[in-house]
CSV table of C-alpha atoms in Angstrom, one decimal:
chain,number,residue,atom,x,y,z
A,1,MET,CA,0.0,0.0,0.0
A,2,PRO,CA,1.4,3.5,-0.9
A,3,ARG,CA,1.7,6.1,1.8
A,4,ARG,CA,-1.4,8.3,2.3
A,5,TRP,CA,-1.1,11.7,0.7
A,6,ASN,CA,-1.8,14.8,2.8
A,7,LYS,CA,-2.1,17.9,0.7
A,8,MET,CA,-2.1,20.4,3.5
A,9,SER,CA,0.9,18.8,5.2
A,10,ARG,CA,2.9,18.8,2.0
A,11,MET,CA,2.1,22.5,1.4
A,12,ILE,CA,3.0,23.5,5.0
A,13,ARG,CA,6.3,21.5,5.0
A,14,GLY,CA,7.3,22.9,1.6
A,15,LYS,CA,8.5,19.6,0.2
A,16,VAL,CA,9.1,19.4,-3.6
A,17,GLU,CA,7.4,16.4,-5.1
A,18,MET,CA,7.1,14.6,-8.5
A,19,SER,CA,4.0,16.6,-9.5
A,20,MET,CA,3.1,19.3,-12.0
A,21,SER,CA,0.8,21.0,-9.5
A,22,LYS,CA,1.1,24.8,-9.2
A,23,LEU,CA,1.4,24.3,-5.4
A,24,ASN,CA,4.5,22.2,-6.0
A,25,LEU,CA,5.9,24.8,-8.3
A,26,PHE,CA,5.3,27.4,-5.5
A,27,ASN,CA,7.2,25.2,-3.0
A,28,LEU,CA,10.1,24.9,-5.5
A,29,TYR,CA,10.1,28.7,-5.9
A,30,ARG,CA,10.1,29.6,-2.2
A,31,LYS,CA,12.6,26.9,-1.2
A,32,ASP,CA,15.9,28.1,0.1
A,33,PRO,CA,19.2,26.3,-0.6
A,34,ILE,CA,19.9,23.5,1.9
A,35,ASP,CA,22.2,24.8,4.6
A,36,TYR,CA,24.5,22.5,6.6
A,37,VAL,CA,26.0,25.2,8.9
A,38,GLY,CA,25.9,24.1,12.6
A,39,LYS,CA,24.6,20.6,11.8
A,40,THR,CA,26.3,17.3,12.7
A,41,MET,CA,27.1,14.8,9.9
A,42,TYR,CA,24.1,12.7,10.8
A,43,GLN,CA,21.8,15.8,10.7
A,44,GLN,CA,23.2,16.7,7.3
A,45,LYS,CA,22.5,13.2,6.0
A,46,TRP,CA,19.0,13.2,7.5
A,47,THR,CA,18.2,16.6,6.0
A,48,ALA,CA,19.4,15.5,2.6
A,49,LYS,CA,17.5,12.2,2.8
A,50,SER,CA,14.2,13.8,3.8
A,51,GLU,CA,14.4,16.4,1.0
A,52,THR,CA,15.3,13.9,-1.7
A,53,ARG,CA,12.9,11.2,-0.6
A,54,ALA,CA,10.0,13.7,-0.7
A,55,TYR,CA,10.7,14.0,-4.4
A,56,HIS,CA,11.9,10.5,-5.4
A,57,GLY,CA,9.1,8.1,-4.5
A,58,GLU,CA,7.4,10.0,-1.7
A,59,HIS,CA,4.5,7.6,-1.9
A,60,LEU,CA,6.8,4.6,-1.1
A,61,LYS,CA,7.3,3.7,2.5
A,62,GLU,CA,10.8,4.2,3.8
A,63,LYS,CA,11.2,0.6,5.0
A,64,ARG,CA,10.4,-0.8,1.6
A,65,PHE,CA,12.7,1.6,-0.1
A,66,LYS,CA,15.7,0.8,2.1
A,67,LYS,CA,15.3,-3.0,2.2
A,68,VAL,CA,14.0,-3.7,-1.3
A,69,LEU,CA,14.5,-0.8,-3.8
A,70,PHE,CA,17.8,0.9,-2.9
A,71,ASP,CA,20.8,-0.3,-4.8
A,72,PRO,CA,24.2,0.7,-3.4
A,73,GLU,CA,26.0,0.0,-6.7
A,74,LEU,CA,25.5,3.1,-8.7
A,75,LYS,CA,25.7,2.8,-12.5
A,76,THR,CA,28.1,5.1,-14.4
A,77,TYR,CA,29.5,5.4,-17.9
A,78,SER,CA,33.2,4.8,-18.4
A,79,GLN,CA,35.3,6.0,-21.4
A,80,LEU,CA,37.1,2.9,-22.7
A,81,ASP,CA,39.5,4.6,-25.1
A,82,ALA,CA,42.0,7.4,-24.6
A,83,SER,CA,40.1,10.0,-26.6
A,84,LEU,CA,39.7,12.2,-23.6
A,85,LYS,CA,43.2,11.9,-22.3
A,86,GLY,CA,44.9,15.3,-21.7
A,87,GLU,CA,41.6,17.2,-21.8
A,88,ALA,CA,39.7,18.8,-18.9
A,89,VAL,CA,36.8,16.4,-18.3
A,90,ALA,CA,34.0,17.3,-15.9
A,91,PRO,CA,33.6,15.0,-13.0
A,92,THR,CA,30.9,12.3,-13.1
A,93,PRO,CA,28.0,13.1,-10.7
A,94,ILE,CA,27.8,9.5,-9.5
A,95,THR,CA,25.7,10.2,-6.4
A,96,LEU,CA,22.8,11.6,-8.5
A,97,GLN,CA,22.2,7.9,-9.3
A,98,THR,CA,21.1,7.2,-5.7
A,99,TYR,CA,17.5,6.9,-6.8
A,100,ALA,CA,18.1,5.5,-10.3
A,101,ALA,CA,16.5,2.2,-9.3
A,102,LEU,CA,13.1,3.9,-9.1
A,103,GLU,CA,13.3,5.2,-12.7
A,104,LYS,CA,12.7,1.7,-14.1
A,105,ARG,CA,9.3,1.4,-12.4
A,106,LEU,CA,6.4,1.8,-14.8
A,107,GLU,CA,4.8,4.5,-12.7
A,108,PHE,CA,7.9,6.6,-12.8
A,109,ALA,CA,8.4,6.0,-16.6
A,110,VAL,CA,4.8,7.2,-17.3
A,111,PHE,CA,5.4,10.4,-15.4
A,112,ARG,CA,8.8,11.1,-16.9
A,113,SER,CA,7.2,10.6,-20.4
A,114,MET,CA,4.7,13.4,-19.5
A,115,PHE,CA,1.8,11.1,-19.9
A,116,ALA,CA,0.6,11.9,-16.3
A,117,SER,CA,0.9,15.0,-14.1
A,118,SER,CA,2.2,13.2,-11.1
A,119,VAL,CA,3.5,9.7,-10.1
A,120,ARG,CA,0.3,9.2,-8.1
A,121,GLN,CA,-1.8,9.9,-11.1
A,122,ALA,CA,0.4,7.5,-13.2
A,123,ARG,CA,-0.4,4.9,-10.5
A,124,GLN,CA,-4.2,5.5,-11.0
A,125,PHE,CA,-3.9,5.1,-14.8
A,126,ILE,CA,-2.0,1.8,-14.4
A,127,LEU,CA,-4.4,0.4,-11.8
A,128,GLY,CA,-7.3,1.5,-14.0
A,129,GLY,CA,-6.0,-0.5,-16.9
A,130,PHE,CA,-5.1,2.4,-19.2
A,131,VAL,CA,-1.4,1.5,-19.6
A,132,LYS,CA,0.0,-1.2,-21.8
A,133,VAL,CA,3.6,-2.6,-22.0
A,134,ASN,CA,4.5,-4.3,-25.3
A,135,GLY,CA,0.8,-4.4,-26.1
A,136,VAL,CA,-0.2,-6.1,-22.8
A,137,LYS,CA,-2.3,-4.3,-20.2
A,138,ILE,CA,-0.3,-4.0,-17.0
A,139,ARG,CA,-2.0,-3.2,-13.6
A,140,HIS,CA,1.1,-3.2,-11.4
A,141,PRO,CA,2.7,0.3,-10.9
A,142,SER,CA,5.9,-1.3,-9.7
A,143,PHE,CA,6.3,-3.3,-12.9
A,144,PRO,CA,10.1,-3.1,-13.8
A,145,LEU,CA,10.8,-2.0,-17.4
A,146,LYS,CA,13.7,-3.4,-19.4
A,147,SER,CA,15.7,-2.1,-22.3
A,148,GLY,CA,13.5,-2.0,-25.4
A,149,ASP,CA,10.1,-2.2,-23.7
A,150,VAL,CA,7.4,-0.1,-25.4
A,151,PHE,CA,4.7,1.3,-23.1
A,152,SER,CA,1.6,3.4,-24.0
A,153,VAL,CA,-1.1,5.3,-22.3
A,154,ASP,CA,-4.7,5.9,-23.4
A,155,PRO,CA,-4.6,9.2,-25.3
A,156,GLU,CA,-7.8,10.4,-23.5
A,157,LYS,CA,-6.0,10.0,-20.2
A,158,VAL,CA,-3.0,11.9,-21.5
A,159,LEU,CA,-5.2,14.8,-22.6
A,160,PHE,CA,-6.9,14.7,-19.3
A,161,ALA,CA,-3.6,14.8,-17.4
A,162,MET,CA,-1.8,17.4,-19.5
A,163,GLY,CA,-4.8,19.7,-20.1
A,164,ARG,CA,-6.6,22.3,-18.1
A,165,ALA,CA,-9.3,21.1,-15.6
A,166,LYS,CA,-12.8,20.9,-17.0
A,167,PRO,CA,-15.0,23.5,-15.4
A,168,SER,CA,-18.3,22.5,-13.9
A,169,PHE,CA,-21.6,23.5,-15.6
A,170,GLU,CA,-22.2,26.2,-13.0
A,171,LYS,CA,-18.7,27.7,-13.3
A,172,SER,CA,-18.9,27.7,-17.1
A,173,VAL,CA,-22.2,29.6,-17.0
A,174,LYS,CA,-20.7,32.1,-14.5
A,175,ILE,CA,-17.6,32.7,-16.6
A,176,ASP,CA,-19.7,33.2,-19.8
A,177,ASP,CA,-21.9,35.6,-18.0
A,178,LYS,CA,-18.9,37.7,-16.9
A,179,GLN,CA,-17.4,37.5,-20.5
A,180,ILE,CA,-20.7,38.8,-22.0
A,181,ARG,CA,-20.8,41.7,-19.5
A,182,VAL,CA,-17.2,42.7,-20.3
A,183,TRP,CA,-17.7,42.4,-24.0
A,184,ASN,CA,-20.8,44.6,-24.0
A,185,LYS,CA,-19.0,47.2,-21.9
A,186,TYR,CA,-16.1,47.2,-24.3
A,187,LEU,CA,-18.4,47.4,-27.3
A,188,SER,CA,-20.3,50.3,-25.8
A,189,LEU,CA,-17.0,52.1,-25.2
A,190,MET,CA,-16.0,51.5,-28.8
A,191,LYS,CA,-19.2,53.1,-30.1
A,192,LYS,CA,-18.9,56.1,-27.8
A,193,ASP,CA,-15.2,56.9,-28.0
A,194,PRO,CA,-13.2,54.9,-30.7
A,195,GLU,CA,-10.2,57.1,-30.3
A,196,ARG,CA,-9.9,56.2,-26.6
A,197,VAL,CA,-10.2,52.5,-27.4
A,198,LYS,CA,-7.4,52.8,-30.0
A,199,GLN,CA,-5.1,54.6,-27.4
A,200,MET,CA,-5.9,51.9,-24.8
A,201,LYS,CA,-5.0,49.2,-27.3
A,202,GLU,CA,-1.7,50.9,-28.2
A,203,THR,CA,-0.6,51.7,-24.6
A,204,ARG,CA,-1.6,48.4,-23.0
A,205,PRO,CA,1.4,46.0,-22.6
A,206,GLU,CA,0.9,42.4,-23.8
A,207,ASN,CA,3.3,41.2,-21.1
A,208,LEU,CA,3.8,42.3,-17.5
A,209,ASP,CA,7.6,41.6,-17.7
A,210,GLN,CA,8.9,45.2,-18.1
A,211,LEU,CA,12.2,44.1,-19.6
A,212,GLU,CA,10.4,42.0,-22.2
A,213,VAL,CA,8.1,44.9,-23.0
A,214,PHE,CA,11.1,47.2,-23.3
A,215,LYS,CA,12.8,44.8,-25.7
A,216,LYS,CA,9.7,44.4,-27.8
A,217,GLN,CA,9.2,48.2,-27.9
A,218,GLU,CA,12.8,48.7,-29.0
A,219,ILE,CA,12.3,46.2,-31.9
A,220,LEU,CA,9.0,47.8,-32.9
A,221,ASN,CA,10.6,51.3,-32.8
A,222,ARG,CA,13.5,50.1,-35.0
A,223,ARG,CA,11.0,48.5,-37.5
A,224,LYS,CA,8.9,51.6,-37.5
A,225,SER,CA,11.9,53.8,-38.0
A,226,SER,CA,13.1,51.6,-40.9
A,227,SER,CA,9.6,51.6,-42.4
A,228,ASN,CA,9.3,55.4,-42.1
A,229,ARG,CA,12.6,55.8,-43.9
A,230,ASN,CA,11.3,53.6,-46.7
A,231,MET,CA,8.1,55.6,-46.9
A,232,LYS,CA,10.1,58.9,-47.0
A,233,ALA,CA,12.3,57.5,-49.7
A,234,LYS,CA,9.2,56.7,-51.8
A,235,GLN,CA,7.7,60.1,-51.2
A,236,ASN,CA,10.9,61.9,-52.2
A,237,LEU,CA,10.7,60.2,-55.6
A,238,VAL,CA,7.4,61.9,-56.2
A,239,SER,CA,7.7,65.5,-57.4
A,240,ASN,CA,6.2,68.0,-59.9
A,241,LYS,CA,8.6,66.8,-62.6
A,242,SER,CA,8.0,63.1,-62.1
A,243,ILE,CA,4.2,63.5,-62.1
A,244,LEU,CA,4.2,65.7,-65.2
A,245,LYS,CA,6.5,63.2,-67.0
A,246,ASP,CA,4.2,60.3,-66.0
A,247,ILE,CA,1.1,62.2,-67.2
A,248,ILE,CA,2.6,62.8,-70.6
A,249,GLN,CA,3.7,59.2,-70.9
A,250,LEU,CA,0.3,57.9,-69.9
A,251,GLY,CA,-1.4,60.2,-72.4
A,252,LYS,CA,0.8,59.2,-75.2
A,253,ALA,CA,0.4,55.5,-74.4
A,254,ALA,CA,-3.4,55.7,-74.5
A,255,SER,CA,-4.9,54.0,-77.5
A,256,GLY,CA,-7.4,56.2,-79.2
A,257,GLU,CA,-8.8,59.3,-77.6
A,258,VAL,CA,-7.2,60.4,-74.3
A,259,SER,CA,-9.7,60.3,-71.5
A,260,ALA,CA,-9.8,60.3,-67.7
A,261,GLU,CA,-9.5,56.5,-67.8
A,262,SER,CA,-6.0,56.9,-69.1
A,263,PHE,CA,-4.9,58.3,-65.7
A,264,ARG,CA,-6.9,55.9,-63.5
A,265,LYS,CA,-3.7,55.0,-61.5
A,266,TYR,CA,-4.0,58.4,-59.8
A,267,GLY,CA,-7.5,57.7,-58.4
A,268,ASN,CA,-11.0,58.6,-59.2
A,269,PHE,CA,-10.7,62.2,-58.2
A,270,ALA,CA,-7.2,63.0,-59.5
A,271,ASP,CA,-7.7,61.5,-63.0
A,272,GLU,CA,-9.7,64.6,-64.2
A,273,LYS,CA,-6.9,66.9,-63.1
A,274,CYS,CA,-4.3,64.8,-64.9
A,275,LEU,CA,-6.5,65.0,-68.1
A,276,LYS,CA,-6.7,68.7,-67.7
A,277,ILE,CA,-2.9,69.1,-67.6
A,278,TYR,CA,-2.5,66.9,-70.6
A,279,ASN,CA,-5.2,68.8,-72.6
A,280,ILE,CA,-3.5,72.1,-71.9
A,281,LEU,CA,-0.2,70.8,-73.2
A,282,ALA,CA,-1.8,69.1,-76.2
A,283,GLN,CA,-3.7,72.3,-77.3
A,284,LYS,CA,-0.5,74.3,-77.3
A,285,LYS,CA,1.4,71.4,-78.9
A,286,HIS,CA,4.1,71.9,-76.2
A,287,SER,CA,7.6,70.6,-76.9
A,288,LEU,CA,7.4,68.4,-73.7
A,289,LEU,CA,5.0,66.0,-75.5
A,290,ASP,CA,8.0,65.0,-77.7
A,291,ASN,CA,10.8,65.4,-75.2
A,292,THR,CA,10.4,64.5,-71.5
A,293,SER,CA,14.1,64.4,-70.6
A,294,GLU,CA,15.4,65.8,-67.4
A,295,GLU,CA,16.9,68.8,-69.2
A,296,ALA,CA,13.6,69.6,-70.8
A,297,LEU,CA,11.7,69.3,-67.5
A,298,ASP,CA,14.3,71.5,-65.7
A,299,LYS,CA,13.9,74.1,-68.4
A,300,TYR,CA,10.1,74.1,-68.2
A,301,PHE,CA,10.1,74.6,-64.4
A,302,ALA,CA,13.0,77.1,-64.4
A,303,LYS,CA,12.1,80.5,-63.0
A,304,ASP,CA,14.3,82.6,-65.3
A,305,VAL,CA,12.5,81.5,-68.5
A,306,GLU,CA,10.7,84.3,-70.3
A,307,ARG,CA,7.0,83.6,-70.8
A,308,SER,CA,4.1,85.6,-72.2
A,309,GLU,CA,1.2,86.6,-70.0
A,310,GLY,CA,-0.9,83.6,-71.2
A,311,GLU,CA,1.9,81.2,-70.8
A,312,VAL,CA,2.5,82.4,-67.2
A,313,LYS,CA,-1.2,81.8,-66.4
A,314,GLU,CA,-1.1,78.3,-67.9
A,315,PHE,CA,2.2,77.5,-66.1
A,316,ARG,CA,0.8,78.6,-62.7
A,317,LEU,CA,-2.4,76.6,-63.3
A,318,ILE,CA,-0.4,73.4,-64.2
A,319,LYS,CA,2.0,74.0,-61.2
A,320,SER,CA,-0.9,74.3,-58.7
A,321,ILE,CA,-2.6,71.2,-60.1
A,322,LEU,CA,0.7,69.3,-59.9
A,323,LYS,CA,1.1,70.4,-56.3
A,324,GLU,CA,-2.3,69.0,-55.4
A,325,LEU,CA,-1.4,65.7,-57.2
A,326,GLU,CA,1.9,65.6,-55.4
A,327,HIS,CA,0.2,65.9,-52.0
A,328,SER,CA,-2.4,63.3,-52.9
A,329,GLU,CA,0.4,60.9,-54.0
A,330,TRP,CA,2.2,61.4,-50.7
A,331,GLU,CA,-1.0,60.6,-48.9
A,332,ARG,CA,-1.6,57.5,-51.0
A,333,ILE,CA,2.0,56.3,-50.2
A,334,ARG,CA,1.4,57.0,-46.5
A,335,LYS,CA,-1.8,55.0,-46.4
A,336,THR,CA,-0.2,52.1,-48.3
A,337,HIS,CA,2.6,52.2,-45.8
A,338,LEU,CA,0.2,52.1,-42.9
A,339,GLY,CA,-1.7,49.2,-44.4
A,340,GLU,CA,1.6,47.1,-44.9
A,341,SER,CA,2.9,47.8,-41.4
A,342,GLY,CA,-0.4,47.0,-39.6
A,343,GLU,CA,-0.9,50.5,-38.2
A,344,ASN,CA,-4.2,51.2,-40.0
A,345,VAL,CA,-6.4,50.7,-37.0
A,346,THR,CA,-7.8,54.2,-37.0
A,347,PRO,CA,-10.9,55.4,-35.1
A,348,ALA,CA,-12.8,55.4,-38.5
A,349,VAL,CA,-12.0,51.7,-38.9
A,350,LEU,CA,-13.1,51.0,-35.3
A,351,GLU,CA,-16.3,52.9,-35.8
A,352,LYS,CA,-17.1,51.0,-39.0
A,353,THR,CA,-16.4,47.7,-37.2
A,354,THR,CA,-18.7,48.6,-34.3
A,355,LYS,CA,-21.6,49.2,-36.7
A,356,THR,CA,-21.6,45.6,-37.8
A,357,THR,CA,-20.9,44.2,-34.3
A,358,LYS,CA,-23.9,43.7,-32.1
A,359,PHE,CA,-24.4,43.4,-28.3
A,360,VAL,CA,-24.7,40.0,-26.8
A,361,PRO,CA,-27.9,39.5,-24.7
A,362,GLN,CA,-27.2,38.9,-21.0
A,363,LEU,CA,-27.6,35.4,-19.6
A,364,ASN,CA,-30.4,34.4,-17.3
A,365,LYS,CA,-28.2,32.2,-15.0
A,366,GLU,CA,-31.1,31.1,-12.7
A,367,GLU,CA,-33.1,29.8,-15.6
A,368,ILE,CA,-30.1,28.1,-17.3
A,369,LEU,CA,-29.0,26.4,-14.1
A,370,GLU,CA,-32.6,25.2,-13.4
A,371,LYS,CA,-33.0,23.7,-16.9
A,372,GLY,CA,-29.4,22.3,-17.0
A,373,GLU,CA,-29.2,23.1,-20.8
A,374,TYR,CA,-27.1,25.8,-22.3
A,375,SER,CA,-25.8,26.1,-25.9
A,376,GLY,CA,-23.2,28.8,-25.2
A,377,PRO,CA,-22.8,32.5,-25.8
A,378,ASN,CA,-22.6,34.1,-29.2
A,379,LEU,CA,-19.3,35.8,-28.7
A,380,PRO,CA,-16.8,36.5,-31.6
A,381,TRP,CA,-14.2,34.2,-30.0
A,382,GLN,CA,-16.5,31.6,-28.4
A,383,LYS,CA,-19.7,29.9,-29.6
A,384,SER,CA,-19.9,27.1,-27.0
A,385,PRO,CA,-20.0,27.1,-23.1
A,386,TYR,CA,-16.6,28.0,-21.6
A,387,GLY,CA,-14.4,24.9,-21.4
A,388,ARG,CA,-17.3,22.6,-22.4
A,389,GLU,CA,-17.2,22.6,-26.2
A,390,GLU,CA,-17.4,18.8,-26.0
A,391,PRO,CA,-19.3,18.1,-22.7
A,392,GLU,CA,-18.7,14.3,-22.9
A,393,ARG,CA,-15.0,14.8,-22.6
A,394,SER,CA,-13.3,14.7,-19.2
A,395,PHE,CA,-11.0,17.6,-19.9
A,396,PHE,CA,-11.2,21.3,-20.9
A,397,THR,CA,-12.4,21.6,-24.5
A,398,PRO,CA,-11.1,22.9,-26.8
A,399,TRP,CA,-8.0,21.3,-25.3
A,400,THR,CA,-5.6,23.7,-23.6
A,401,PRO,CA,-2.3,22.8,-21.9
A,402,ARG,CA,-2.4,23.0,-18.1
A,403,ALA,CA,-1.0,26.0,-16.3
A,404,PHE,CA,2.8,26.2,-15.8
A,405,LEU,CA,3.4,23.1,-17.9
A,406,GLY,CA,6.6,24.5,-19.4
A,407,SER,CA,8.2,24.5,-15.9
A,408,PHE,CA,8.0,20.7,-15.7
A,409,ALA,CA,8.6,19.9,-19.4
A,410,VAL,CA,12.0,18.1,-19.0
A,411,LEU,CA,12.4,15.2,-21.4
A,412,PRO,CA,14.4,12.2,-20.1
A,413,SER,CA,17.5,10.9,-21.9
A,414,HIS,CA,16.7,7.2,-21.3
A,415,ILE,CA,13.2,7.3,-22.8
A,416,GLU,CA,12.2,8.0,-26.4
A,417,ILE,CA,8.7,9.5,-26.5
A,418,SER,CA,6.1,10.0,-29.2
A,419,PHE,CA,3.4,12.4,-28.2
A,420,ASP,CA,1.4,11.9,-31.4
A,421,THR,CA,0.6,8.3,-30.5
A,422,CYS,CA,1.2,8.4,-26.6
A,423,HIS,CA,3.8,5.7,-26.9
A,424,ALA,CA,7.3,5.6,-25.4
A,425,VAL,CA,10.3,3.3,-25.6
A,426,TYR,CA,12.3,2.6,-22.5
A,427,LEU,CA,15.8,2.6,-24.0
A,428,ARG,CA,17.9,1.6,-20.9
A,429,ASP,CA,18.3,2.3,-17.2
A,430,PRO,CA,19.5,5.9,-16.5
A,431,ILE,CA,23.3,6.2,-16.2
A,432,ALA,CA,25.8,9.0,-15.3
A,433,ARG,CA,28.3,10.5,-17.7
A,434,PRO,CA,31.0,13.1,-17.1
A,435,GLY,CA,29.2,16.2,-16.1
A,436,HIS,CA,25.7,14.7,-16.6
A,437,SER,CA,23.3,12.3,-14.9
A,438,GLU,CA,20.1,10.9,-16.6
A,439,VAL,CA,18.2,10.9,-13.3
A,440,ILE,CA,16.2,14.1,-13.3
A,441,SER,CA,16.3,15.9,-9.9
A,442,PRO,CA,15.7,19.4,-8.6
A,443,PHE,CA,18.5,18.9,-6.0
A,444,PRO,CA,22.3,19.4,-6.5
A,445,GLU,CA,24.9,16.7,-6.2
A,446,HIS,CA,26.0,17.5,-2.7
A,447,VAL,CA,22.5,16.8,-1.4
A,448,HIS,CA,22.4,13.4,-3.2
A,449,GLU,CA,25.8,12.7,-1.8
A,450,ARG,CA,24.6,13.0,1.8
A,451,ALA,CA,21.4,11.1,1.0
A,452,TYR,CA,23.5,8.2,-0.4
A,453,MET,CA,25.7,8.3,2.7
A,454,TYR,CA,22.6,7.9,4.8
A,455,TYR,CA,21.5,4.8,3.1
A,456,ILE,CA,24.8,2.9,2.8
A,457,LYS,CA,25.5,3.6,6.5
A,458,LYS,CA,29.2,3.3,5.9
A,459,GLY,CA,30.2,6.8,4.7
A,460,MET,CA,32.2,7.3,1.5
C-alpha cells in the first residue's frame, strides 16, 4: 500500500514532489538552498535524505525503499578509449544515481514521459488498466521495465492529465456571463469613443515583464523607423517633374482618344486633373510632348525663363494642379505604408467595425441552471460554453495545456517519447556520464551525496 497523501501537510512543510501542481511549483520557488551550517554529519545526511525522498518516490514507505528498492551499486559510464586523455573532463555526478533504481518502475516512466501530471496519477492510470507494456495491459505500478520495452497510455487520459481542468456547468455559465458583460461594456465604449479604445490598445502592454516589454518596444521602434525611412524615400521620388512626366507618358500610351480612364492610376478624383494638364499641353502642342528628358523638364520649371502673360497663367495653373497631385500621391503612399505595417487601426476603422458588431444578450443564470441546458454565448471568439465545447470529454475543450506546464517539461534521456501516439520506448536504465546524470532531480549533487551516505550507513 502506498503512503497516504496529505495535501495540507505537504504545502506547509514545503517539500518538492514529482508533481506538476502549481502548489508544488510554488514550493520549489520559495525553497531556500539547503544549509549545513551548525549541523552534525548525521543531521546533514538526514536533511538530505528527507528532502530527496520527498521528491523521489514519496508515496513509497521508507522501510520498503531501504530494504528492497535501494541499490548501493551506482551505474556510471566509463570512457574505454584514450580520446579524452589530456583534456579537462567534468567529474561524473555518481551520487545523483542514488534513486536510479526507481526510474525503471512503470509509474515513474509514465510520469517522466509526460503522460501523467504526477506519479500518483500515473499509478491511477496503471491500476485502471489504461497503460500497456508491449501491447499487454499491466495493472502493477511497480512493474520493472527493461531495455527496449514499449509502453503506451490511453490518449484520452494523457489529454486529461496534461490539459486544463474541465469547469463545472455552474462555473462555465458564471464565466460566460462575466465575459458577456465585459464584451458589452467594451463594445459600448468603442461606439462612444473609438479614439480612446485605440489609445488603450496601443498603450496596454501584452506582457507584465517590463524588460520583455522594453525589448519588444525597441524592436518595434526600429522596425517603425526603418519603415518610415522607406516611406520617406518613396515620397521623395514623387515631385512635380515626375508627375508631369508620368502624365505625358500615360497620355501618349493611351490607345485612341485620351480620357480620364488613361490616368486611372492616380485615383477617381485626380484623374480629371491629370487629363486637364494633358489637354492644356496638347492644345499648345508643347515641346514636352515630344521630349520628356530631365533637361527639358528642368527648363520648363526654371524661374528665369521668359514667358508671355498667357503662358504664365497656364504655367501657374499646371503647377498648382501638380502640387495637389503631389500631396495626394504622398498621402496615398502613407496609407499604403500604414496598411503594410499593420498601423491602419484608425478610429474610423473601429467605428465602421462597431456598426456591424452587435451586443450579446445577458444570460439568465437562474433559468439556465434550473434547466441544465445551455448552448453557449454568441461571442466572436467563443460559440460554446466555456471549457465545455465537448461536454462528454473529461478535460477542458477545446483542449488547452495545463498552467505552468513549461516549468516541468523536461524530457528524459533514457526514454524515447512519441506524443502523437502516446507511446514511449524505455531505452535503458538511466546512467551517469562526465558532467551529466540521466536521473532528473531538482537537487544538486552535494544533497544526493549525503542522502547516499545515509542509506549505505558506511560513509564514502
